[in-house]
Every structure is written in C-alpha cells, then in structure tokens.
C-alpha cells in the first residue's frame, strides 16, 4: 500500500483558498463600509468617490464569483 | 432475468440514496443562509434544489470513474462486485444516512456511500476488493484535513469582516452581508450538484456495466442522469431541516457577517480544492467553516458538545455504513429468501427512522429554533469583548 500524501498540493489548496476568501471578504466588507458613509439623518450625502470605490470593490467580488461559476461548469473549459 | 431483479433493486435503492443525499446535504449550502434570514427556508431549498438539478446535468466526469479508486479493479477496469453486493452496500448507506439525519448530524453522504460499498465488497469478495490506499488518500485524509482548512479560512475571514465593518454596525452592513451570503451559498449548491448526483449515476452505471446491460467505459445513459438529478433535487427541496438546525443554530448562532464569511470560505475552499486536484469533502468543509465563523467573532459561543457529536458521527460513518452494508450483502447473497429479507428489513428500518423523527419533527417553521441541547459547554462567553 503506497500512501502518497501530496503535501505540496495540500499547502497550495490552503494558500489559494485562504487568499481568495480573505480577498473577497475584505473587498466586500470595505465596499459595505464605504456604502455606509454619509448620514441621511443629518443630511450629509455619501461622497461620490466613496460610491464609485464601493461599487468597484463589490464588482470585483462579483467577477470572482463569475470565475467560480466558470470553474464549476466543465463545458466552459 | 436472474440479473434483472438485483439490477432493478440497485437502481431503486440508488435513487433513494440520492434522495437522502439531497436532504442530508441541503444544510451544507443553505443552513447558514436560513439561520441568518438571508433566505426564507422555502426559497433556500428551492434555489438549492434547482442548482443541484442543474449541476447534475453539467458534468458526468466523476460518474465515469465508477468506483472512484475505492474498489480494486480487474483487467477489464471493473471492480469485482456483483449487483447484489452493490445493493447490500447501498442499503447500508441509506440506513446510515437516515440514522444521522434523525439525530440531526451533518455526516458525509459520500462516506456513507463508500462505507456501504466497502463493507459489501469485503463480505462478497474479500479484503483485496478494496483499494485501501485509495480509501486513505481519497476519503480519510480529506475528511481529517477539510474542517481545519475551512475553519482556519473562515475564522480569519469572519474576524476581518467584523473588524472592517465595526462589528457590522456600519449602516447597511448586515443586509449587505446577507446578499453576499446568498450568492456564495448558491455557488456551494451548484458545486454540490456537479459532484454528488454523479455518485449515484456512477453506481447505477457501474451496476449496468457489471450486469452486462452497458458497455464498459461508456458515459451514463440519459435516463440515469435524469433520475439522479431529479432525486437529489427532490431530496434537497424536501429539506433536511433537522441537520440545517444543527449547522445553522446549534453549532453556533450564525449572524450575517459570519454566514457570509463561512459560505465564502466554503465556496472557495471547495472550488480551489477540486480545481487543483486535491478534493476535499463538502460536508466537512462547510461544518468546519461554521465552527471557524463562530470562533472568528468575539463573544460568540461555539457549542463544543455539538461539535464533538458531529466529529464522532464523522469518524464512525464509514465503518458503521460498512458494517450495515456488509450484513446486508451477506444476507442478500445467501439466496432469494435472504435478498427478500434484506428488502423487508431495510424498509422496516428506514421507515422506523422516519417514524422516530416524527416524534420531534423539525420543519421549516422551527428550523431556526435556538434552544441548545442540554449540557453543552460553550467557549468562554464571558471573555472581554476586546478591541474588535
């Protein structure tokens, strides 16, 4: 019985999964934080730059999800 | 004709297994979404069922590698098991899936399936029929490693999500996380569909080939793909509320940022591992991610008693399903009366678990009931909140 644990690919999986997840969660969270700027009660509007940045970050997360769908569906590759 | 009845029994039992696979694993993708209120229970199972059905049609790559390297193959590339043995193994898998569902434990359907087959193969052929190196490298190691990888990733992700959104008090953060969670949970469902329905297709196709109804090396027939997809979809829609409550509420009370972090961790870990060719186990990944998400939020309590019970269920799933599968195969291969007896006993036991679960039903109306089981230790909830 030859047991070959592929430690290399295991570490690779951990590394890539970690980086992907942290990147998506950080980008999305920063996006949400930017969207929360401004205060409707005191009438201060959210800066345009914040809105643009927020939706750009959330858009990047969306692109990562689409790449995930691409990976799941074998017909695409 | 001799072979027709065993083949028919395998097809029926495989479809039943596929159905239990569906409602057993609904929790993997949807438990945290239901727990945080990101999706209404009925909507959650509908999305998950649809994506599982779609996933079943997307890929049949796994189904072609019939026994997945778990059983040794002869020169013709086929494992030396008969349809009756496969039937016995499936009985073990179905009964173990029902038993763990009754106890609300998210055990792996894949382990139950292979456990049953391994048990039946040992009884029917001998220890040589099992590729033990394959069992260790494809089942045992991934199961041991998966929860820790996913847990570590989810812990970090949860901590950062809370940190960046000031403990999610930023305006709109909560609903934002719920939307994000819906997307990542759907991705988990789709990935699940492309994997798990194929296992049933693989078993049915293997049986058809062994029985001589289909040429070796050919793809699953359309009706096999169709019934496998429909069975797993129907099972998913039926909703494993018992297991969902355990994963979404009993391990830890999952909040929106945690649910988002946990599902994103699960989705990326599953996709990365299958893409890079180191397949991890979906059930273990999602449960590990929920524990990690619980630990990643300060003040959150993880019910270690529940985690312990889940861990025990994981460890005994393979041997337990193997034992039942072995007994069923032993009896079924003894002759027509033995085979009939297995059918009757399996029906009685299966319906018995359903009847037992009726005594304290978990439905979509009480799936988010928080009351934890008695005598569970939690992580020290009195810890100071810290700076986060």
Short mmCIF file of C-alpha atoms in Angstrom, two decimals:
data_model
loop_
_atom_site.label_atom_id
_atom_site.label_comp_id
_atom_site.label_asym_id
_atom_site.label_seq_id
_atom_site.Cartn_x
_atom_site.Cartn_y
_atom_site.Cartn_z
CA UNK A 1 0.00 0.00 0.00
CA UNK A 2 1.74 3.13 -1.14
CA UNK A 3 0.50 6.19 0.58
CA UNK A 4 1.39 9.41 -1.04
CA UNK A 5 0.12 12.44 0.68
CA UNK A 6 0.59 15.33 -1.64
CA UNK A 7 1.65 17.86 0.93
CA UNK A 8 2.56 20.29 -1.83
CA UNK A 9 -0.94 20.41 -3.28
CA UNK A 10 -2.43 20.47 0.20
CA UNK A 11 -0.46 23.57 1.14
CA UNK A 12 -1.31 25.07 -2.25
CA UNK A 13 -5.05 24.48 -1.66
CA UNK A 14 -4.84 26.06 1.78
CA UNK A 15 -2.89 29.04 0.46
CA UNK A 16 -5.08 29.75 -2.56
CA UNK A 17 -8.34 29.20 -0.66
CA UNK A 18 -7.10 31.47 2.13
CA UNK A 19 -6.00 34.28 -0.17
CA UNK A 20 -9.15 34.10 -2.33
CA UNK A 21 -11.50 34.09 0.63
CA UNK A 22 -9.73 36.84 2.52
CA UNK A 23 -9.52 38.98 -0.63
CA UNK A 24 -13.23 38.62 -1.40
CA UNK A 25 -14.33 39.17 2.20
CA UNK A 26 -12.06 42.19 2.69
CA UNK A 27 -13.07 43.83 -0.61
CA UNK A 28 -16.76 43.21 0.04
CA UNK A 29 -16.56 44.43 3.63
CA UNK A 30 -14.67 47.58 2.65
CA UNK A 31 -17.31 48.10 -0.05
CA UNK A 32 -20.10 47.84 2.51
CA UNK A 33 -18.22 50.16 4.87
CA UNK A 34 -17.85 52.77 2.13
CA UNK A 35 -21.56 52.48 1.30
CA UNK A 36 -22.37 53.21 4.92
CA UNK A 37 -20.66 56.62 4.76
CA UNK A 38 -22.79 59.72 4.94
CA UNK A 39 -25.64 60.18 7.34
CA UNK A 40 -29.17 60.53 5.99
CA UNK A 41 -30.38 61.95 9.32
CA UNK A 42 -28.07 64.96 9.29
CA UNK A 43 -28.34 65.22 5.51
CA UNK A 44 -24.68 64.58 4.71
CA UNK A 45 -24.55 62.74 1.43
CA UNK A 46 -22.10 59.95 0.65
CA UNK A 47 -19.12 61.29 -1.32
CA UNK A 48 -19.27 60.28 -4.98
CA UNK A 49 -15.75 58.87 -4.76
CA UNK A 50 -16.88 56.55 -1.96
CA UNK A 51 -19.81 55.28 -4.02
CA UNK A 52 -17.61 54.66 -7.06
CA UNK A 53 -14.96 52.87 -4.98
CA UNK A 54 -17.57 50.79 -3.14
CA UNK A 55 -19.28 49.54 -6.28
CA UNK A 56 -15.90 48.87 -7.92
CA UNK A 57 -14.89 46.67 -4.99
CA UNK A 58 -18.23 44.83 -4.95
CA UNK A 59 -17.94 44.45 -8.72
CA UNK A 60 -14.55 42.75 -8.32
CA UNK A 61 -16.17 40.30 -5.89
CA UNK A 62 -18.88 39.66 -8.49
CA UNK A 63 -16.20 38.92 -11.07
CA UNK A 64 -14.59 36.40 -8.71
CA UNK A 65 -17.99 34.69 -8.30
CA UNK A 66 -18.41 34.51 -12.08
CA UNK A 67 -14.96 32.94 -12.30
CA UNK A 68 -16.15 30.42 -9.70
CA UNK A 69 -19.18 29.57 -11.87
CA UNK A 70 -16.80 29.19 -14.81
CA UNK A 71 -14.73 26.71 -12.79
CA UNK A 72 -17.79 24.70 -11.75
CA UNK A 73 -19.15 24.27 -15.27
CA UNK A 74 -16.91 21.90 -17.23
CA UNK A 75 -18.44 22.89 -20.59
CA UNK A 76 -16.59 26.20 -20.30
CA UNK A 77 -13.14 24.69 -20.30
CA UNK B 1 -33.95 -12.40 -15.77
CA UNK B 2 -31.71 -13.71 -12.97
CA UNK B 3 -29.79 -10.46 -13.02
CA UNK B 4 -32.71 -8.15 -13.73
CA UNK B 5 -34.19 -8.08 -10.24
CA UNK B 6 -30.89 -7.26 -8.45
CA UNK B 7 -30.23 -4.52 -11.02
CA UNK B 8 -33.71 -3.11 -10.50
CA UNK B 9 -33.17 -3.18 -6.72
CA UNK B 10 -29.87 -1.33 -7.13
CA UNK B 11 -31.50 1.35 -9.29
CA UNK B 12 -34.33 1.86 -6.79
CA UNK B 13 -32.03 1.89 -3.75
CA UNK B 14 -29.54 4.17 -5.51
CA UNK B 15 -32.32 6.66 -6.25
CA UNK B 16 -33.46 6.50 -2.60
CA UNK B 17 -29.86 7.05 -1.52
CA UNK B 18 -29.65 10.03 -3.87
CA UNK B 19 -32.78 11.48 -2.29
CA UNK B 20 -31.32 11.10 1.23
CA UNK B 21 -28.08 12.59 -0.11
CA UNK B 22 -30.09 15.63 -1.19
CA UNK B 23 -31.83 16.33 2.08
CA UNK B 24 -28.78 15.38 4.11
CA UNK B 25 -26.63 17.91 2.30
CA UNK B 26 -29.08 20.80 1.90
CA UNK B 27 -27.58 22.03 5.14
CA UNK B 28 -24.10 22.30 3.59
CA UNK B 29 -25.09 25.15 1.36
CA UNK B 30 -28.17 26.60 2.94
CA UNK B 31 -28.04 26.18 6.74
CA UNK B 32 -26.30 29.49 7.39
CA UNK B 33 -28.49 31.36 4.88
CA UNK B 34 -31.62 30.11 6.62
CA UNK B 35 -30.15 30.83 10.05
CA UNK B 36 -29.29 34.45 9.28
CA UNK B 37 -32.57 35.07 7.49
CA UNK B 38 -30.76 35.82 4.23
CA UNK B 39 -33.20 33.46 2.57
CA UNK B 40 -36.61 32.23 3.66
CA UNK B 41 -36.41 28.48 4.30
CA UNK B 42 -38.65 27.58 1.35
CA UNK B 43 -36.75 29.87 -1.04
CA UNK B 44 -33.42 28.48 0.20
CA UNK B 45 -34.34 24.87 -0.54
CA UNK B 46 -35.88 25.84 -3.89
CA UNK B 47 -32.67 27.58 -5.02
CA UNK B 48 -30.54 24.75 -3.72
CA UNK B 49 -32.73 22.07 -5.35
CA UNK B 50 -32.69 23.86 -8.71
CA UNK B 51 -28.92 24.31 -8.65
CA UNK B 52 -28.41 20.68 -7.65
CA UNK B 53 -30.58 19.57 -10.56
CA UNK B 54 -28.74 21.87 -12.96
CA UNK B 55 -25.42 20.68 -11.56
CA UNK B 56 -26.35 17.05 -12.22
CA UNK B 57 -26.64 17.77 -15.93
CA UNK B 58 -23.50 19.89 -16.16
CA UNK B 59 -20.93 17.21 -15.68
CA UNK B 60 -20.68 13.44 -15.73
CA UNK B 61 -16.90 13.27 -15.40
CA UNK B 62 -16.94 11.81 -11.89
CA UNK B 63 -19.64 9.29 -12.80
CA UNK B 64 -17.37 7.75 -15.42
CA UNK B 65 -14.70 6.83 -12.90
CA UNK B 66 -17.27 4.47 -11.43
CA UNK B 67 -15.86 3.38 -8.11
CA UNK B 68 -13.54 6.35 -7.82
CA UNK B 69 -10.47 4.30 -6.99
CA UNK B 70 -12.03 2.92 -3.82
CA UNK B 71 -12.54 -0.61 -5.10
CA UNK B 72 -9.76 -2.52 -6.84
CA UNK B 73 -10.41 -3.17 -10.49
CA UNK B 74 -9.79 -6.23 -12.62
CA UNK B 75 -8.26 -6.30 -16.10
CA UNK B 76 -11.49 -5.06 -17.64
CA UNK B 77 -11.32 -1.98 -15.41
CA UNK B 78 -14.25 -3.14 -13.32
CA UNK B 79 -14.47 -3.85 -9.59
CA UNK B 80 -15.24 -7.47 -8.83
CA UNK B 81 -18.57 -6.86 -7.13
CA UNK B 82 -21.98 -8.16 -8.20
CA UNK B 83 -25.21 -6.14 -8.38
CA UNK B 84 -26.50 -7.91 -5.26
CA UNK B 85 -23.43 -6.80 -3.29
CA UNK B 86 -23.85 -3.26 -4.55
CA UNK B 87 -27.47 -3.43 -3.41
CA UNK B 88 -26.36 -4.59 0.05
CA UNK B 89 -23.85 -1.75 0.24
CA UNK B 90 -26.48 0.80 -0.75
CA UNK B 91 -28.80 -0.46 1.98
CA UNK B 92 -26.03 0.28 4.48
CA UNK B 93 -25.52 3.77 3.02
CA UNK B 94 -29.22 4.69 3.05
CA UNK B 95 -29.81 3.44 6.59
CA UNK B 96 -26.78 5.27 7.96
CA UNK B 97 -27.85 8.48 6.21
CA UNK B 98 -31.32 8.15 7.76
CA UNK B 99 -29.88 7.43 11.21
CA UNK B 100 -27.64 10.52 11.19
CA UNK B 101 -30.48 12.63 9.77
CA UNK B 102 -32.73 11.50 12.61
CA UNK B 103 -30.04 12.66 15.07
CA UNK B 104 -29.60 15.89 13.07
CA UNK B 105 -25.93 15.19 12.39
CA UNK B 106 -24.26 16.54 9.23
CA UNK B 107 -22.32 13.41 8.34
CA UNK B 108 -20.91 12.88 4.88
CA UNK B 109 -23.17 11.11 2.37
CA UNK B 110 -20.08 10.24 0.37
CA UNK B 111 -18.61 8.42 3.34
CA UNK B 112 -21.88 6.57 3.87
CA UNK B 113 -21.96 5.55 0.21
CA UNK B 114 -18.39 4.31 0.07
CA UNK B 115 -18.64 2.78 3.54
CA UNK B 116 -21.59 0.66 2.44
CA UNK B 117 -19.83 -0.41 -0.75
CA UNK B 118 -16.60 -1.24 1.09
CA UNK B 119 -18.47 -3.38 3.62
CA UNK B 120 -20.34 -5.22 0.88
CA UNK B 121 -17.16 -5.74 -1.15
CA UNK B 122 -15.27 -7.17 1.84
CA UNK B 123 -18.06 -9.64 2.54
CA UNK B 124 -18.70 -10.53 -1.07
CA UNK B 125 -15.16 -10.67 -2.42
CA UNK B 126 -12.64 -10.14 0.36
CA UNK B 127 -10.28 -7.50 1.69
CA UNK B 128 -8.47 -7.47 -1.64
CA UNK B 129 -11.53 -5.97 -3.29
CA UNK B 130 -10.88 -2.68 -1.55
CA UNK B 131 -8.14 -0.31 -2.61
CA UNK B 132 -7.08 0.71 0.91
CA UNK B 133 -4.53 3.28 -0.25
CA UNK B 134 -7.37 4.91 -2.19
CA UNK B 135 -9.60 4.84 0.89
CA UNK B 136 -6.96 6.59 3.00
CA UNK B 137 -5.92 9.18 0.43
CA UNK B 138 -9.36 9.90 -1.06
CA UNK B 139 -11.64 9.57 1.97
CA UNK B 140 -9.91 9.54 5.33
CA UNK B 141 -7.24 12.21 4.84
CA UNK B 142 -9.52 14.73 3.11
CA UNK B 143 -12.06 14.25 5.91
CA UNK B 144 -9.45 14.89 8.59
CA UNK B 145 -7.94 17.90 6.86
CA UNK B 146 -11.05 19.61 5.41
CA UNK B 147 -12.60 21.02 8.60
CA UNK B 148 -9.31 22.54 9.74
CA UNK B 149 -8.55 24.24 6.42
CA UNK B 150 -12.09 25.61 6.09
CA UNK B 151 -12.24 26.51 9.77
CA UNK B 152 -8.98 28.45 9.66
CA UNK B 153 -10.00 30.31 6.50
CA UNK B 154 -13.47 31.12 7.86
CA UNK B 155 -12.09 32.24 11.22
CA UNK B 156 -9.80 34.77 9.56
CA UNK B 157 -12.50 35.92 7.14
CA UNK B 158 -15.05 36.38 9.92
CA UNK B 159 -12.62 38.34 12.07
CA UNK B 160 -11.81 40.68 9.17
CA UNK B 161 -15.46 41.13 8.15
CA UNK B 162 -16.38 42.24 11.68
CA UNK B 163 -13.28 44.36 12.04
CA UNK B 164 -13.79 46.27 8.78
CA UNK B 165 -17.47 46.95 9.34
CA UNK B 166 -17.02 47.93 13.02
CA UNK B 167 -18.64 44.75 14.32
CA UNK B 168 -21.17 45.01 11.47
CA UNK B 169 -22.64 48.15 12.98
CA UNK B 170 -21.92 50.12 9.81
CA UNK B 171 -25.24 51.11 8.24
CA UNK B 172 -26.47 48.54 5.73
CA UNK B 173 -23.67 46.10 6.53
CA UNK B 174 -25.99 43.43 7.84
CA UNK B 175 -28.20 43.26 4.76
CA UNK B 176 -25.14 43.62 2.52
CA UNK B 177 -23.63 40.53 4.10
CA UNK B 178 -26.90 38.66 3.66
CA UNK B 179 -26.94 39.41 -0.08
CA UNK B 180 -23.32 38.30 -0.40
CA UNK B 181 -24.06 35.14 1.53
CA UNK B 182 -26.92 34.21 -0.81
CA UNK B 183 -24.53 34.35 -3.75
CA UNK B 184 -21.77 32.27 -2.17
CA UNK B 185 -24.27 29.72 -0.81
CA UNK B 186 -25.70 29.29 -4.31
CA UNK B 187 -22.22 28.62 -5.62
CA UNK B 188 -21.78 25.90 -2.99
CA UNK B 189 -25.10 24.34 -4.10
CA UNK B 190 -24.06 24.29 -7.74
CA UNK B 191 -20.69 22.74 -6.91
CA UNK B 192 -22.50 20.15 -4.78
CA UNK B 193 -24.84 19.26 -7.65
CA UNK B 194 -21.99 18.74 -10.09
CA UNK B 195 -20.40 16.30 -7.64
CA UNK B 196 -22.94 14.37 -5.63
CA UNK B 197 -25.61 13.41 -8.17
CA UNK B 198 -22.78 11.91 -10.17
CA UNK B 199 -22.01 9.44 -7.44
CA UNK B 200 -25.46 7.91 -7.85
CA UNK B 201 -25.08 7.94 -11.63
CA UNK B 202 -21.73 6.23 -11.18
CA UNK B 203 -23.21 3.47 -9.01
CA UNK B 204 -26.11 2.79 -11.39
CA UNK B 205 -23.80 2.87 -14.42
CA UNK B 206 -21.34 0.55 -12.67
CA UNK B 207 -24.18 -1.89 -11.97
CA UNK B 208 -25.46 -1.76 -15.54
CA UNK B 209 -21.94 -2.46 -16.80
CA UNK B 210 -21.31 -5.30 -14.34
CA UNK B 211 -24.68 -6.83 -15.30
CA UNK B 212 -23.81 -6.59 -18.97
CA UNK B 213 -26.53 -4.08 -19.89
CA UNK B 214 -23.99 -1.42 -20.82
CA UNK B 215 -20.53 -1.41 -22.39
CA UNK B 216 -17.66 -0.66 -20.04
CA UNK B 217 -16.17 2.80 -20.33
CA UNK B 218 -19.32 4.45 -21.68
CA UNK B 219 -20.97 7.50 -20.18
CA UNK B 220 -24.10 7.29 -18.01
CA UNK B 221 -27.33 6.89 -20.01
CA UNK B 222 -29.68 9.83 -20.20
CA UNK B 223 -32.38 8.27 -18.01
CA UNK B 224 -29.76 7.61 -15.34
CA UNK B 225 -28.66 11.25 -15.37
CA UNK B 226 -32.29 12.37 -15.32
CA UNK B 227 -33.44 10.27 -12.36
CA UNK B 228 -30.27 11.02 -10.41
CA UNK B 229 -30.67 14.75 -10.92
CA UNK B 230 -34.38 14.65 -10.07
CA UNK B 231 -33.86 12.52 -6.95
CA UNK B 232 -31.14 14.74 -5.49
CA UNK B 233 -33.16 17.85 -6.39
CA UNK B 234 -36.32 16.46 -4.77
CA UNK B 235 -34.35 15.42 -1.69
CA UNK B 236 -32.83 18.88 -1.44
CA UNK B 237 -36.24 20.51 -1.75
CA UNK B 238 -37.67 18.22 0.93
CA UNK B 239 -35.09 19.96 3.07
CA UNK B 240 -33.06 18.36 5.81
CA UNK B 241 -34.37 20.75 8.44
CA UNK B 242 -33.02 18.63 11.30
CA UNK B 243 -29.46 18.92 10.02
CA UNK B 244 -29.92 22.54 8.99
CA UNK B 245 -30.87 23.47 12.54
CA UNK B 246 -27.73 21.80 13.87
CA UNK B 247 -25.43 23.57 11.42
CA UNK B 248 -27.13 26.96 11.39
CA UNK B 249 -28.16 27.35 15.02
CA UNK B 250 -26.75 24.65 17.29
CA UNK B 251 -23.03 24.74 16.48
CA UNK B 252 -23.12 28.48 16.95
CA UNK B 253 -25.84 31.05 16.36
CA UNK B 254 -24.74 32.26 12.94
CA UNK B 255 -25.07 36.01 12.26
CA UNK B 256 -24.98 37.69 8.83
CA UNK B 257 -21.22 38.53 8.66
CA UNK B 258 -20.38 35.02 9.90
CA UNK B 259 -22.72 33.43 7.39
CA UNK B 260 -21.13 35.44 4.58
CA UNK B 261 -17.61 34.57 5.72
CA UNK B 262 -18.48 30.89 6.25
CA UNK B 263 -20.17 30.42 2.87
CA UNK B 264 -17.46 32.33 1.01
CA UNK B 265 -14.82 30.18 2.72
CA UNK B 266 -16.74 27.00 1.85
CA UNK B 267 -17.28 28.01 -1.76
CA UNK B 268 -13.66 29.00 -2.37
CA UNK B 269 -12.20 26.04 -0.47
CA UNK B 270 -14.37 23.54 -2.39
CA UNK B 271 -13.70 25.17 -5.77
CA UNK B 272 -9.97 25.63 -5.20
CA UNK B 273 -9.53 22.07 -3.93
CA UNK B 274 -11.41 20.47 -6.82
CA UNK B 275 -9.67 22.70 -9.37
CA UNK B 276 -6.20 21.96 -8.01
CA UNK B 277 -6.90 18.25 -7.80
CA UNK B 278 -6.92 17.78 -4.06
CA UNK B 279 -10.61 17.09 -3.49
CA UNK B 280 -11.85 17.95 -0.02
CA UNK B 281 -15.10 16.75 1.48
CA UNK B 282 -18.04 19.20 1.13
CA UNK B 283 -19.72 18.25 4.41
CA UNK B 284 -16.53 18.60 6.41
CA UNK B 285 -15.61 21.87 4.69
CA UNK B 286 -18.96 23.55 5.41
CA UNK B 287 -19.19 22.36 9.01
CA UNK B 288 -15.60 23.39 9.66
CA UNK B 289 -16.31 26.81 8.17
CA UNK B 290 -19.27 27.31 10.52
CA UNK B 291 -17.11 26.48 13.56
CA UNK B 292 -14.41 28.84 12.27
CA UNK B 293 -17.00 31.59 11.75
CA UNK B 294 -18.19 31.04 15.32
CA UNK B 295 -14.67 31.40 16.68
CA UNK B 296 -13.88 34.40 14.49
CA UNK B 297 -16.40 36.60 16.18
CA UNK B 298 -15.52 37.74 19.66
CA UNK B 299 -18.05 36.77 22.28
CA UNK B 300 -19.50 34.10 20.08
CA UNK B 301 -20.10 30.76 21.71
CA UNK B 302 -19.30 27.55 19.91
CA UNK B 303 -21.16 24.59 21.39
CA UNK B 304 -18.30 22.13 21.63
CA UNK B 305 -20.66 19.38 22.78
CA UNK B 306 -22.44 19.60 19.42
CA UNK B 307 -19.14 19.81 17.54
CA UNK B 308 -17.93 16.73 19.41
CA UNK B 309 -21.02 14.74 18.48
CA UNK B 310 -20.63 15.75 14.83
CA UNK B 311 -16.96 14.71 14.92
CA UNK B 312 -17.88 11.33 16.36
CA UNK B 313 -20.52 10.86 13.65
CA UNK B 314 -17.87 11.68 11.02
CA UNK B 315 -15.47 9.11 12.41
CA UNK B 316 -18.00 6.28 12.65
CA UNK B 317 -19.89 6.99 9.40
CA UNK B 318 -17.63 4.91 7.18
CA UNK B 319 -17.26 1.87 9.48
CA UNK B 320 -20.94 1.97 10.51
CA UNK B 321 -22.21 2.10 6.93
CA UNK B 322 -19.66 -0.60 6.08
CA UNK B 323 -20.98 -2.83 8.86
CA UNK B 324 -24.62 -2.47 7.79
CA UNK B 325 -23.62 -2.85 4.14
CA UNK B 326 -21.64 -5.98 4.97
CA UNK B 327 -24.51 -7.57 6.89
CA UNK B 328 -26.97 -6.71 4.13
CA UNK B 329 -24.64 -8.10 1.48
CA UNK B 330 -24.05 -11.27 3.50
CA UNK B 331 -27.77 -11.91 3.79
CA UNK B 332 -28.63 -10.81 0.25
CA UNK B 333 -26.03 -13.01 -1.42
CA UNK B 334 -27.27 -16.07 0.52
CA UNK B 335 -30.18 -16.60 -1.85
CA UNK B 336 -33.55 -15.27 -2.98
CA UNK B 337 -35.03 -15.55 0.51
CA UNK B 338 -32.09 -13.68 2.00
CA UNK B 339 -32.46 -10.98 -0.64
CA UNK B 340 -36.17 -10.64 0.11
CA UNK B 341 -35.37 -10.48 3.82
CA UNK B 342 -32.91 -7.62 3.24
CA UNK B 343 -35.55 -5.70 1.30
CA UNK B 344 -38.09 -6.15 4.11
CA UNK B 345 -35.64 -5.36 6.93
CA UNK B 346 -34.32 -2.30 5.10
CA UNK B 347 -37.85 -0.99 4.60
CA UNK B 348 -38.72 -1.57 8.26
CA UNK B 349 -35.52 0.11 9.49
CA UNK B 350 -35.84 3.02 7.07
CA UNK B 351 -39.47 3.68 7.94
CA UNK B 352 -38.50 3.24 11.60
CA UNK B 353 -36.09 6.18 11.41
CA UNK B 354 -38.75 8.27 9.69
CA UNK B 355 -41.23 7.37 12.45
CA UNK B 356 -38.66 8.21 15.16
CA UNK B 357 -38.01 11.59 13.59
CA UNK B 358 -41.76 12.32 13.60
CA UNK B 359 -41.68 12.31 17.40
CA UNK B 360 -39.89 15.65 17.39
CA UNK B 361 -40.33 16.99 13.88
CA UNK B 362 -38.12 19.77 12.60
CA UNK B 363 -39.78 21.70 9.81
CA UNK B 364 -39.15 24.96 8.07
CA UNK B 365 -41.19 26.69 10.78
CA UNK B 366 -38.93 25.70 13.67
CA UNK B 367 -35.65 25.29 11.84
CA UNK B 368 -34.28 28.45 13.46
CA UNK B 369 -35.24 27.39 16.95
CA UNK B 370 -32.21 28.22 19.09
CA UNK B 371 -32.72 26.16 22.21
CA UNK B 372 -29.40 24.33 22.50
CA UNK B 373 -29.28 20.71 23.61
CA UNK B 374 -28.72 20.28 27.32
CA UNK B 375 -25.29 20.09 28.94
CA UNK B 376 -23.22 21.74 26.25
CA UNK B 377 -20.13 23.62 27.15
CA UNK B 378 -19.61 26.81 25.24
CA UNK B 379 -16.44 28.77 24.70
CA UNK B 380 -15.96 31.25 27.45
CA UNK B 381 -18.65 33.77 26.56
CA UNK B 382 -17.59 35.94 29.47
CA UNK B 383 -14.33 36.85 27.76
CA UNK B 384 -13.89 40.61 27.47
CA UNK B 385 -15.08 41.92 24.16
CA UNK B 386 -11.60 43.17 23.30
CA UNK B 387 -10.79 45.87 20.85
CA UNK B 388 -12.51 44.41 17.81
#
